[in-house]
Amino acid sequence: MSKYLKQINYLYKRRRYLIYYFCNVCGSKYSLDEIVWNCSCGNYLSLITEGALKKDDIINERYSLWRYEKALPVKLESSTVTLYEGFTPLAKVNWKGIQTYFKLDYLMPSGSFKDRGTTVMINFLKKLGIKKIVEDSSGNAGASIAAYSAASNIECEIFVPESTSAGKLVQIRLYGAKVNLVPGNRDKVAIAAIAKSNIKEDVFYASHNWHPMFIEGTKTLAFEIWEQLGWDIPDNIVAPLGGGSSILGLYKGFEELLQAGEISHIPKLFGIQAQNCSPLYSMFQGNTKEFKASPTIAEGIALEKPIKANAIIEKIKASGGEVEIVTETEIADALTQAALIGYYIEPTTAAALAGVNRLLSFGKISNEEATVTILTGCGLKASDKISRIPGVFKDE
Ligand SMILES: [Zn+2]
């Protein structure tokens, strides 16, 4: 057993429970040295930490998310891989006549914000001695996990929907991962990946939607925004919303800053869904009927049954924010508008900007407020799909 695991085990056995997995349905607790990705009751697990980050905890000479190592359950020194992820620019942008901010997370090593969660999760799994993983993804998480698996010598197999952008598939394969195309919706892809995992045969299900370590990485988004705004928080943050890894991470990060006494409250979090696949919007509106989805160009947020749905709604409400929806036309328009001011983003990301347009027109965010939009994924990954969007080219 590694020194790291011995230490975790020691703390757990002494019932100090400094850091452990917790199931909010049945109340079970798990030590971090247990190789699990969900609770035995079937629910997902959360990581309970004594997290709190203070200004003085930041390691200033590290220009990556590892500058916030104090708040992370994995430390850089004992890690296997970093691709120098994080600390992406916070750009001041004039969007439709108002001053706003874009968080340029599409400038990550694998071209999407997922690298935040992946670097923490993969380094943690490596410590556990995991040698082979399977994962399901609409593309970006798959590409990210394939990249970090390659760099840390973990064998990797990614299950993706048949409709995934060609660019993402090329990327996953080039990183050396095996790609499995699965017909049907996103949920069928997850079922196929879980069926392939087998703990007895050392094949671990390393899912960005399930594994608690993923949110530990995405929470650094909150730390960066706070630091880059000069130790301040914006009024609003807008992000594309599918499985919730950015929204849940943002909430956790701000919560830890709140616990440390560094901020006074959590900013309003707005999650934007494609109207064609908007189960969380439906829930937010109080509908209890199961949502039936239709295809959307925002492939990265096309999840019919997000596993952390209740938690996502709860956190968004607690922040004073909302879930909003946008049409396919609005997404395509926002994609073009972004490109015309120099930002080449994928349709999933454009959904967030279409959301900003709606929130502005509804008066839910205003000109006087500071709003940050998370630009989650790079357009280059989806060029094949973008080129087929009717009316997307200005000169046609
Ligand atoms: Zn449970």
PDB file of N, CA and C and ligand atoms in Angstrom, residues 23 25-28 39-43, ligand 1:
ATOM      1  N   CYS A  23     -22.790   9.052   0.810  1.00  0.00           N
ATOM      2  CA  CYS A  23     -23.996   8.897  -0.014  1.00  0.00           C
ATOM      3  C   CYS A  23     -25.127   9.666   0.646  1.00  0.00           C
ATOM      4  N   VAL A  25     -28.202   9.538  -0.028  1.00  0.00           N
ATOM      5  CA  VAL A  25     -29.481   8.816  -0.017  1.00  0.00           C
ATOM      6  C   VAL A  25     -29.545   7.873   1.186  1.00  0.00           C
ATOM      7  N   CYS A  26     -28.518   7.012   1.338  1.00  0.00           N
ATOM      8  CA  CYS A  26     -28.577   6.031   2.432  1.00  0.00           C
ATOM      9  C   CYS A  26     -27.632   6.382   3.585  1.00  0.00           C
ATOM     10  N   GLY A  27     -26.820   7.415   3.418  1.00  0.00           N
ATOM     11  CA  GLY A  27     -25.948   7.852   4.514  1.00  0.00           C
ATOM     12  C   GLY A  27     -24.658   7.065   4.667  1.00  0.00           C
ATOM     13  N   SER A  28     -24.383   6.141   3.739  1.00  0.00           N
ATOM     14  CA  SER A  28     -23.147   5.341   3.848  1.00  0.00           C
ATOM     15  C   SER A  28     -21.913   6.209   3.683  1.00  0.00           C
ATOM     16  N   CYS A  39     -22.320   4.285  -4.725  1.00  0.00           N
ATOM     17  CA  CYS A  39     -22.678   3.654  -3.450  1.00  0.00           C
ATOM     18  C   CYS A  39     -23.294   2.284  -3.733  1.00  0.00           C
ATOM     19  N   SER A  40     -23.247   1.391  -2.754  1.00  0.00           N
ATOM     20  CA  SER A  40     -23.844   0.062  -2.952  1.00  0.00           C
ATOM     21  C   SER A  40     -25.367   0.180  -3.133  1.00  0.00           C
ATOM     22  N   CYS A  41     -25.968   1.307  -2.730  1.00  0.00           N
ATOM     23  CA  CYS A  41     -27.419   1.496  -2.922  1.00  0.00           C
ATOM     24  C   CYS A  41     -27.728   1.980  -4.339  1.00  0.00           C
ATOM     25  N   GLY A  42     -26.700   2.285  -5.117  1.00  0.00           N
ATOM     26  CA  GLY A  42     -26.902   2.702  -6.504  1.00  0.00           C
ATOM     27  C   GLY A  42     -26.768   4.197  -6.720  1.00  0.00           C
ATOM     28  N   ASN A  43     -26.790   4.968  -5.652  1.00  0.00           N
ATOM     29  CA  ASN A  43     -26.686   6.423  -5.781  1.00  0.00           C
ATOM     30  C   ASN A  43     -25.219   6.831  -6.039  1.00  0.00           C
TER      31      ASN A  43
HETATM   32 ZN    ZN B   1     -26.168   4.933  -0.713  1.00  0.00          ZN
END
